[in-house]
Coordinates of C-alpha atoms in Angstrom, one line a residue:
Chain A
M143 CA -7.6 35.4 -35.8
T144 CA -8.5 34.2 -32.4
H145 CA -8.5 36.3 -29.3
L146 CA -8.9 39.6 -31.1
T147 CA -10.7 41.1 -28.2
Y148 CA -7.3 40.8 -26.3
I149 CA -4.9 41.4 -29.1
I150 CA -6.5 44.6 -30.4
P151 CA -6.4 46.4 -27.0
A152 CA -2.9 45.3 -26.4
Y153 CA -1.6 46.7 -29.7
A154 CA -3.8 49.8 -29.3
I155 CA -2.4 50.6 -25.9
A156 CA 1.1 50.2 -27.3
V157 CA 0.5 52.5 -30.3
L158 CA -1.3 55.1 -28.3
L159 CA 1.3 55.2 -25.6
A160 CA 4.3 55.3 -27.9
G161 CA 2.7 57.7 -30.2
G162 CA 1.6 60.0 -27.4
F163 CA 5.0 60.1 -25.9
A164 CA 6.7 60.7 -29.2
V165 CA 4.4 63.5 -30.3
D166 CA 4.7 65.2 -26.9
A167 CA 8.5 65.1 -26.9
W168 CA 8.6 66.4 -30.5
L169 CA 6.3 69.3 -29.7
R170 CA 8.1 70.0 -26.5
M171 CA 11.5 70.1 -28.3
G172 CA 10.0 72.4 -31.0
R173 CA 8.6 74.8 -28.4
A174 CA 11.8 75.0 -26.6
R175 CA 13.9 75.5 -29.7
R176 CA 11.7 78.5 -30.9
K177 CA 11.7 80.1 -27.5
L178 CA 15.5 79.7 -27.1
A179 CA 16.1 81.1 -30.6
A180 CA 14.0 84.1 -29.8
I181 CA 15.9 84.8 -26.5
D182 CA 19.4 83.9 -27.5
P183 CA 19.9 83.3 -31.3
R184 CA 23.7 82.6 -30.8
F185 CA 23.1 79.6 -28.6
M186 CA 21.7 77.4 -31.3
R187 CA 25.0 77.0 -33.4
Chain B
M272 CA 44.4 55.0 -18.1
D273 CA 42.8 54.1 -14.7
A274 CA 39.5 55.3 -13.4
S275 CA 40.9 58.1 -11.3
T276 CA 42.5 59.9 -14.2
E277 CA 39.7 59.1 -16.5
F278 CA 37.2 60.8 -14.2
A279 CA 39.6 63.6 -13.1
P280 CA 37.7 66.7 -12.1
P281 CA 37.4 69.2 -15.0
P282 CA 39.8 72.1 -15.0
G283 CA 37.9 75.2 -14.1
P284 CA 34.2 75.7 -13.6
L285 CA 31.9 73.0 -14.8
P286 CA 30.6 73.9 -18.3
G287 CA 34.0 74.9 -19.4
G288 CA 35.0 72.1 -21.6
G289 CA 36.3 69.4 -19.2
R290 CA 37.7 66.1 -20.4
N291 CA 36.1 62.6 -21.1
L292 CA 33.0 62.2 -19.0
H293 CA 32.5 66.0 -18.5
R294 CA 32.9 66.6 -22.1
F295 CA 29.2 65.5 -22.5
A296 CA 28.2 67.7 -19.6
N297 CA 28.6 70.6 -21.9
P298 CA 25.0 71.4 -22.9
G299 CA 25.8 72.9 -26.2
R300 CA 27.8 69.9 -27.2
F301 CA 25.1 67.5 -26.0
L302 CA 22.6 69.5 -28.1
R303 CA 24.7 69.2 -31.2
L304 CA 25.6 65.6 -30.7
S305 CA 22.1 64.4 -29.9
G306 CA 20.7 66.6 -32.7
R307 CA 22.8 64.6 -35.2
V308 CA 22.0 61.2 -33.7
L309 CA 18.2 61.6 -33.2
P310 CA 17.0 61.5 -36.8
W311 CA 18.8 58.2 -37.3
V312 CA 17.6 56.7 -34.1
S313 CA 14.0 57.8 -34.9
A314 CA 14.2 56.3 -38.4
I315 CA 15.5 52.9 -37.1
A316 CA 12.7 53.0 -34.6
L317 CA 10.0 53.6 -37.2
I318 CA 11.3 51.2 -39.8
A319 CA 12.1 48.3 -37.4
T320 CA 8.8 48.6 -35.6
A321 CA 6.9 48.7 -38.9
I322 CA 8.7 45.5 -40.0
G323 CA 8.1 43.8 -36.7
L324 CA 4.4 44.7 -36.6
V325 CA 3.7 43.4 -40.1
W326 CA 5.8 40.3 -39.6
G327 CA 4.4 39.6 -36.1
L328 CA 0.8 40.2 -36.9
G329 CA 0.7 39.0 -40.4
F330 CA 3.3 36.3 -41.1
A331 CA 4.4 34.7 -37.9
P332 CA 2.6 31.5 -37.1
A333 CA 0.3 31.3 -34.0
D334 CA 1.2 29.0 -31.1
W335 CA -0.6 25.7 -31.2
Q336 CA -2.2 26.1 -27.8
Q337 CA -2.4 29.9 -27.3
G338 CA -3.7 30.6 -30.8
D339 CA -3.1 34.2 -32.0
S340 CA -2.9 35.6 -28.4
S341 CA 0.8 34.5 -28.6
R342 CA 1.2 37.7 -30.8
I343 CA 0.8 39.8 -27.6
M344 CA 4.2 38.7 -26.8
Y345 CA 5.7 40.9 -29.6
I346 CA 4.7 44.0 -27.5
H347 CA 4.9 42.5 -24.0
V348 CA 8.5 41.1 -24.2
P349 CA 10.1 44.4 -25.6
A350 CA 8.1 46.5 -23.1
A351 CA 9.4 44.3 -20.3
M352 CA 13.0 44.8 -21.6
L353 CA 12.5 48.6 -21.8
S354 CA 11.1 48.8 -18.3
Y355 CA 14.2 46.9 -17.2
M356 CA 16.7 48.8 -19.2
G357 CA 15.0 52.2 -18.4
Y358 CA 15.4 51.5 -14.6
G359 CA 19.1 50.4 -15.3
S360 CA 19.8 53.7 -17.0
L361 CA 18.0 55.5 -14.2
A362 CA 20.4 53.9 -11.7
L363 CA 23.3 54.7 -13.9
C364 CA 22.2 58.3 -14.1
A365 CA 22.0 58.2 -10.2
V366 CA 25.6 57.1 -9.9
L367 CA 26.8 59.8 -12.3
S368 CA 24.9 62.3 -10.5
L369 CA 25.7 61.3 -6.9
V370 CA 29.4 60.5 -7.4
W371 CA 30.5 62.7 -10.3
R372 CA 27.9 65.5 -10.0
H373 CA 27.2 65.2 -13.7
P374 CA 24.6 67.9 -14.5
L375 CA 23.2 66.2 -17.5
A376 CA 22.6 62.9 -15.6
D377 CA 20.0 64.8 -13.4
L378 CA 18.2 66.1 -16.4
A379 CA 18.2 62.8 -18.2
A380 CA 17.0 60.9 -15.1
A381 CA 14.1 63.2 -14.8
E382 CA 13.1 62.6 -18.5
I383 CA 13.7 58.8 -18.4
G384 CA 11.4 58.3 -15.4
P385 CA 8.1 58.9 -17.1
V386 CA 9.0 57.0 -20.3
G387 CA 10.2 54.0 -18.2
A388 CA 7.0 54.1 -16.2
A389 CA 5.0 54.0 -19.4
A390 CA 6.9 51.0 -20.7
T391 CA 6.3 49.2 -17.4
A392 CA 2.7 50.0 -17.5
L393 CA 2.5 48.7 -21.2
C394 CA 4.3 45.5 -20.0
L395 CA 1.8 45.0 -17.1
A396 CA -1.2 45.8 -19.3
T397 CA -0.3 43.5 -22.2
G398 CA 0.6 40.8 -19.7
S399 CA -2.8 41.2 -18.2
L400 CA -4.5 41.1 -21.6
W401 CA -2.7 37.8 -22.3
G402 CA -3.2 36.4 -18.8
K403 CA -7.0 36.6 -18.8
P404 CA -7.5 34.3 -21.9
M405 CA -4.6 32.0 -21.2
W406 CA -4.3 31.5 -17.4
G407 CA -7.8 32.5 -16.7
A408 CA -6.9 35.5 -14.5
W409 CA -6.1 39.1 -15.2
W410 CA -3.7 39.3 -12.3
V411 CA -2.0 37.0 -9.7
W412 CA 0.3 37.9 -7.0
D413 CA 3.2 35.7 -8.0
A414 CA 6.9 36.8 -7.6
R415 CA 7.4 37.9 -11.2
L416 CA 4.2 40.0 -11.4
T417 CA 4.6 41.5 -7.9
S418 CA 8.2 42.5 -8.5
V419 CA 7.3 44.2 -11.8
L420 CA 4.5 46.1 -10.1
V421 CA 7.0 47.2 -7.4
L422 CA 9.2 48.4 -10.3
F423 CA 6.3 50.4 -11.6
F424 CA 5.8 52.0 -8.2
L425 CA 9.5 52.8 -7.9
Y426 CA 9.3 54.7 -11.2
L427 CA 6.2 56.6 -9.9
G428 CA 8.1 57.5 -6.7
Q429 CA 11.1 58.7 -8.7
I430 CA 8.9 60.8 -10.8
A431 CA 7.3 62.4 -7.9
L432 CA 10.5 62.8 -5.9
V433 CA 12.2 64.6 -8.6
R434 CA 9.5 67.1 -8.9
A435 CA 8.6 67.4 -5.2
F436 CA 11.1 70.2 -4.1
D437 CA 11.2 73.9 -4.8
D438 CA 15.0 73.5 -5.2
P439 CA 15.3 71.1 -8.2
Q440 CA 18.8 70.1 -7.0
R441 CA 17.3 68.4 -3.9
G442 CA 14.7 66.7 -6.0
Y443 CA 17.4 65.3 -8.3
R444 CA 19.3 64.1 -5.2
A445 CA 16.3 62.3 -3.7
G446 CA 15.2 60.8 -7.0
A447 CA 18.8 59.4 -7.6
I448 CA 18.9 57.8 -4.1
L449 CA 15.5 56.2 -4.7
A450 CA 16.6 55.0 -8.1
L451 CA 19.7 53.4 -6.6
V452 CA 17.9 51.7 -3.7
G453 CA 15.2 50.5 -6.0
A454 CA 17.8 48.8 -8.3
V455 CA 17.8 45.9 -5.9
D456 CA 14.4 45.0 -7.6
L457 CA 16.1 44.4 -11.0
P458 CA 17.8 41.0 -10.1
I459 CA 14.6 40.0 -8.2
I460 CA 12.6 40.5 -11.3
K461 CA 15.1 38.7 -13.5
Y462 CA 15.5 35.6 -11.3
S463 CA 12.0 35.6 -9.7
V464 CA 10.9 32.8 -12.1
D465 CA 14.0 30.7 -11.3
W466 CA 14.2 31.3 -7.5
W467 CA 10.5 30.7 -6.7
N468 CA 7.7 28.8 -8.4
T469 CA 5.5 31.3 -10.2
L470 CA 2.4 31.3 -12.5
H471 CA 4.5 33.4 -15.0
Q472 CA 6.5 31.2 -17.4
G473 CA 10.3 31.0 -17.3
S474 CA 12.5 32.7 -19.9
S475 CA 12.1 31.4 -23.5
I476 CA 15.3 33.1 -24.5
T477 CA 18.4 32.4 -22.3
L478 CA 22.1 32.9 -22.9
T479 CA 22.8 29.3 -22.3
G480 CA 20.2 27.2 -24.0
A481 CA 18.3 27.0 -27.3
P482 CA 15.3 29.3 -27.4
T483 CA 12.2 27.4 -26.6
M484 CA 10.4 29.4 -29.2
Y485 CA 10.0 28.2 -32.8
V486 CA 12.2 30.4 -35.0
G487 CA 9.3 31.5 -37.2
I488 CA 7.7 32.9 -33.9
L489 CA 11.0 34.2 -32.5
Y490 CA 12.3 36.2 -35.6
P491 CA 9.6 39.0 -35.6
L492 CA 10.6 39.6 -31.9
I493 CA 14.0 40.9 -33.2
P494 CA 12.9 43.9 -35.3
M495 CA 10.2 44.6 -32.7
T496 CA 12.8 44.8 -29.9
I497 CA 15.2 46.8 -32.0
G498 CA 12.4 49.2 -32.9
M499 CA 11.0 49.6 -29.5
V500 CA 14.6 50.1 -27.9
A501 CA 15.4 52.7 -30.5
G502 CA 12.1 54.4 -29.9
F503 CA 12.7 54.6 -26.2
I504 CA 16.2 56.1 -26.9
A505 CA 14.8 58.5 -29.4
I506 CA 12.0 59.7 -27.0
T507 CA 14.3 60.1 -24.0
L508 CA 16.9 61.9 -26.2
A509 CA 14.3 64.3 -27.5
R510 CA 12.9 64.9 -24.0
T511 CA 16.4 65.5 -22.6
R512 CA 17.2 67.9 -25.5
A513 CA 14.0 69.9 -24.7
A514 CA 14.9 69.9 -20.9
V515 CA 18.4 71.2 -21.6
M516 CA 17.0 74.0 -23.7
E517 CA 14.3 74.7 -21.2
R518 CA 17.0 75.1 -18.4
R519 CA 19.0 77.3 -20.6
I520 CA 15.9 79.5 -21.2
R521 CA 15.2 79.7 -17.5
A522 CA 18.8 80.7 -16.7
L523 CA 18.7 83.4 -19.5
L524 CA 15.5 84.8 -18.3
Q525 CA 16.6 84.9 -14.7
A526 CA 19.9 86.7 -15.7
R527 CA 17.9 89.1 -17.8
A528 CA 15.5 89.8 -14.9
R529 CA 18.4 90.3 -12.6
T530 CA 20.2 92.9 -14.9
E531 CA 16.8 94.8 -15.3
A532 CA 16.3 94.9 -11.6
V533 CA 19.8 96.3 -11.2
G534 CA 19.2 98.8 -13.9
Q535 CA 15.9 100.0 -12.2
E536 CA 17.7 100.3 -8.9
A537 CA 20.3 102.4 -10.6
A538 CA 17.6 104.6 -12.2
I539 CA 16.0 105.2 -8.9
Chain C
M246 CA 41.2 60.1 -1.0
T247 CA 39.3 62.5 -3.3
R248 CA 35.8 63.6 -2.6
K249 CA 34.6 61.6 -5.6
K250 CA 36.3 58.4 -4.4
R251 CA 34.8 58.8 -1.0
R252 CA 31.2 59.3 -2.5
L253 CA 31.7 56.3 -4.7
L254 CA 32.8 54.3 -1.6
V255 CA 29.8 55.4 0.4
L256 CA 27.6 54.4 -2.4
L257 CA 29.1 51.0 -2.7
V258 CA 28.8 50.3 1.0
C259 CA 25.2 51.5 1.0
G260 CA 24.4 49.3 -2.0
L261 CA 26.0 46.3 -0.3
G262 CA 23.9 46.9 2.8
V263 CA 20.6 47.4 0.9
G264 CA 21.4 44.3 -1.2
T265 CA 22.1 42.2 1.8
A266 CA 19.0 43.3 3.6
A267 CA 16.7 42.6 0.5
G268 CA 18.4 39.3 0.0
L269 CA 18.0 38.2 3.6
S270 CA 14.4 39.2 3.9
L271 CA 13.6 37.4 0.6
W272 CA 15.3 34.3 1.9
A273 CA 13.3 34.3 5.1
L274 CA 10.1 34.9 3.2
S275 CA 10.8 32.4 0.4
S276 CA 8.1 30.0 1.3
D277 CA 5.5 32.9 1.2
V278 CA 6.9 34.2 -2.1
A279 CA 6.3 30.8 -3.7
F280 CA 3.1 31.0 -5.7
F281 CA 2.1 27.3 -5.2
T282 CA 2.8 24.1 -3.3
S283 CA 3.6 20.9 -5.2
P284 CA 2.0 17.6 -4.3
S285 CA 5.3 16.2 -2.9
Q286 CA 5.7 19.2 -0.7
L287 CA 2.2 18.5 0.7
A288 CA 3.3 15.1 2.0
H289 CA 5.7 16.6 4.6
D290 CA 4.3 20.1 4.8
H291 CA 0.6 19.6 5.3
P292 CA -1.2 22.8 5.5
G293 CA -4.0 21.3 7.7
P294 CA -7.7 20.9 6.8
G295 CA -9.7 24.0 5.9
R296 CA -6.7 26.1 5.2
S297 CA -6.7 27.7 1.7
F298 CA -3.6 27.3 -0.4
R299 CA -2.5 26.9 -4.0
L300 CA -1.6 23.5 -5.4
G301 CA 0.5 23.4 -8.6
G302 CA 1.5 20.7 -10.9
L303 CA 0.7 18.8 -14.3
V304 CA -2.7 17.4 -15.0
E305 CA -2.0 13.6 -15.0
A306 CA -2.6 11.9 -18.4
G307 CA -5.9 10.0 -18.5
S308 CA -7.1 11.4 -15.1
V309 CA -9.7 14.0 -16.3
Q310 CA -13.3 13.2 -15.7
R311 CA -15.9 15.8 -16.6
T312 CA -19.5 15.5 -15.5
N313 CA -22.3 18.0 -15.4
E314 CA -23.9 18.2 -11.9
G315 CA -27.1 20.3 -11.9
G316 CA -26.2 22.2 -15.0
K317 CA -22.8 23.1 -13.6
P318 CA -19.7 21.7 -15.3
T319 CA -17.7 19.6 -12.8
A320 CA -14.3 18.1 -13.4
S321 CA -12.0 16.0 -11.2
F322 CA -8.4 15.2 -12.3
R323 CA -5.2 14.3 -10.7
V324 CA -2.3 16.9 -10.3
T325 CA 1.1 15.4 -10.2
D326 CA 4.7 16.5 -10.0
G327 CA 6.1 13.2 -11.1
N328 CA 6.4 11.6 -7.6
T329 CA 3.1 12.2 -5.9
A330 CA -0.4 13.0 -7.2
V331 CA -3.4 14.7 -5.6
V332 CA -7.0 14.4 -6.7
V333 CA -8.6 17.7 -7.4
H334 CA -12.3 18.4 -7.6
Y335 CA -13.6 21.5 -9.3
S336 CA -16.9 22.8 -10.4
G337 CA -16.9 25.7 -12.8
I338 CA -15.4 26.6 -16.2
L339 CA -11.9 25.5 -16.8
P340 CA -9.4 27.8 -18.6
D341 CA -9.0 27.3 -22.4
L342 CA -5.5 25.9 -21.9
F343 CA -6.6 23.2 -19.6
R344 CA -5.7 19.7 -20.9
E345 CA -4.0 16.6 -19.7
G346 CA -0.2 17.3 -19.4
Q347 CA -0.8 21.0 -18.8
G348 CA 0.5 22.8 -15.8
V349 CA -2.3 24.0 -13.5
V350 CA -2.4 26.0 -10.3
S351 CA -5.6 25.4 -8.2
L352 CA -6.7 27.5 -5.2
G353 CA -8.6 25.6 -2.6
T354 CA -8.5 23.4 0.5
L355 CA -7.7 19.8 1.4
A356 CA -10.6 17.6 2.3
P357 CA -10.1 14.9 5.1
D358 CA -9.8 12.2 2.6
G359 CA -6.7 13.9 1.0
S360 CA -8.4 15.2 -2.0
F361 CA -8.3 18.9 -2.9
T362 CA -11.4 21.0 -3.5
A363 CA -10.6 23.9 -5.8
Q364 CA -12.5 27.2 -6.0
E365 CA -10.3 28.4 -8.8
V366 CA -8.2 26.6 -11.5
L367 CA -5.6 28.6 -13.5
A368 CA -3.6 27.2 -16.4
K369 CA 0.2 27.7 -16.3
H370 CA 1.7 28.1 -19.7
D371 CA 5.3 27.1 -20.1
E372 CA 7.9 28.9 -22.1
T373 CA 7.5 27.0 -25.3
Y374 CA 6.1 28.7 -28.4
M375 CA 5.4 26.2 -31.2
P376 CA 3.3 26.4 -34.4
K377 CA 0.5 23.9 -34.8
E378 CA 2.4 22.1 -37.6
V379 CA 5.4 21.5 -35.6
A380 CA 3.3 20.3 -32.6
E381 CA 1.5 17.9 -35.0
A382 CA 4.8 16.7 -36.5
L383 CA 6.3 15.9 -33.2
K384 CA 3.1 14.1 -32.1
K385 CA 2.9 12.1 -35.3
S386 CA 6.6 11.1 -35.2
G387 CA 6.3 10.0 -31.6
H388 CA 8.7 12.5 -30.2
W389 CA 6.2 14.2 -28.0
N390 CA 2.9 13.3 -26.3
P391 CA 1.7 16.5 -24.8
E392 CA -0.5 14.5 -22.3
Q393 CA 2.8 13.3 -20.8
G394 CA 4.2 16.7 -20.1
A395 CA 6.9 19.1 -21.3
P396 CA 8.0 19.0 -25.0
P397 CA 11.5 17.6 -26.0
P398 CA 14.5 19.9 -25.8
A399 CA 14.0 23.0 -27.9
S400 CA 17.0 22.4 -30.2
T401 CA 15.3 19.4 -31.6
W402 CA 12.3 21.3 -33.0
N403 CA 12.7 25.0 -33.0
T404 CA 14.2 25.1 -36.5
L405 CA 12.2 22.2 -37.7
T406 CA 10.7 22.8 -41.2
V407 CA 7.3 21.3 -41.8
K408 CA 5.2 21.7 -44.9
K409 CA 2.0 23.6 -44.2
T410 CA -1.0 21.4 -44.1
G411 CA -4.3 22.8 -45.1
G412 CA -6.7 24.1 -42.4

């Protein structure tokens, strides 16, 4: 493959950015759900 | 049904089950609905992106001139679409917030901002990584690149404004106004390559003509785009869910602190 | 008029105002927004000697002459937009995409003899994405000579099936 020095960083940035945002959103959702369940068990269905 | 009845004010105080638009303003209903949709959107995102990556990197032919650097396009084009769609949804949230005072629109806008800014940064970075070997420059100040950079700064401004006030309501208002004013940049980005001569190439895929991209090169772009759009929706949905729950937690804790304070006063 | 309708109207009026303002200022600045000047534009819109600007167009077929002056690669070629052509002199490394028939944008100044001395040459890629096999097939069948410029309409080749040739 040609231009690997450009292709690898491009895909690496994409994977890191998407993965980072996805993991952050997932963890934040879990944290909020646990905290809410501790305060108000009825609110979650 | 005309617009005025469709967006009629909800009977009674806001969270009490209004109709149509305001139906989704009910945080409990939004959490239930989004909780049901989120796994599916996430699955589509993962599967489609995986297909797109393998297809684009492993099986699609390289361009005769660009060589394999043409594969950077499989990230760059969906990222550009996301940056564009993300700002469009920000502007939509702004209208819902400013005109209809939709409370979820404010929360959603605050969560879309950072994701859209990341997509724009990805679009700029991958473009740069393609521009260096192909054009011979990391960056040029032509109309397309400059207008997308302006979009990135608009995102940054919205992110900062939303969080700049002690009263979140004022932040949401300021962010919504910036999002709407900034929306003039969207047609400028879209038509920059047609209105002015630029170093950036014109659109390969248009509504009117045949794509100027060989089908073998074009096809992997379809799962890649579906996957990245679904991923964007999944991430913003998850963030908005978290924001709705966090707001609920704050409200409950404040209410609890108030009743405790009242109780202590009574005890004294 | 309800409060919602009034707010919507205010928003629409503001939007119209912002849109018009942006449109008018871009219209006024359109010559500065343009990234490069074409050889034909130079004829009636001469920037004057010594003023730096960008010249854009296609590298004319058969016009590229490469030499090596004192260890530094030097090239001269003609940049054309179909009507007028300007001779460009450049010493330095040309981008990989540089070839006859390719779009290029050069930054530099006009010399008194009407030729252009470039400090920087960028390749402009067009919107076509074509595998090597398809490009070879079009060249072989005489449907496209890349040195003459843009490829034929996309619908004539974007679904073309070619058998893979080794290498």
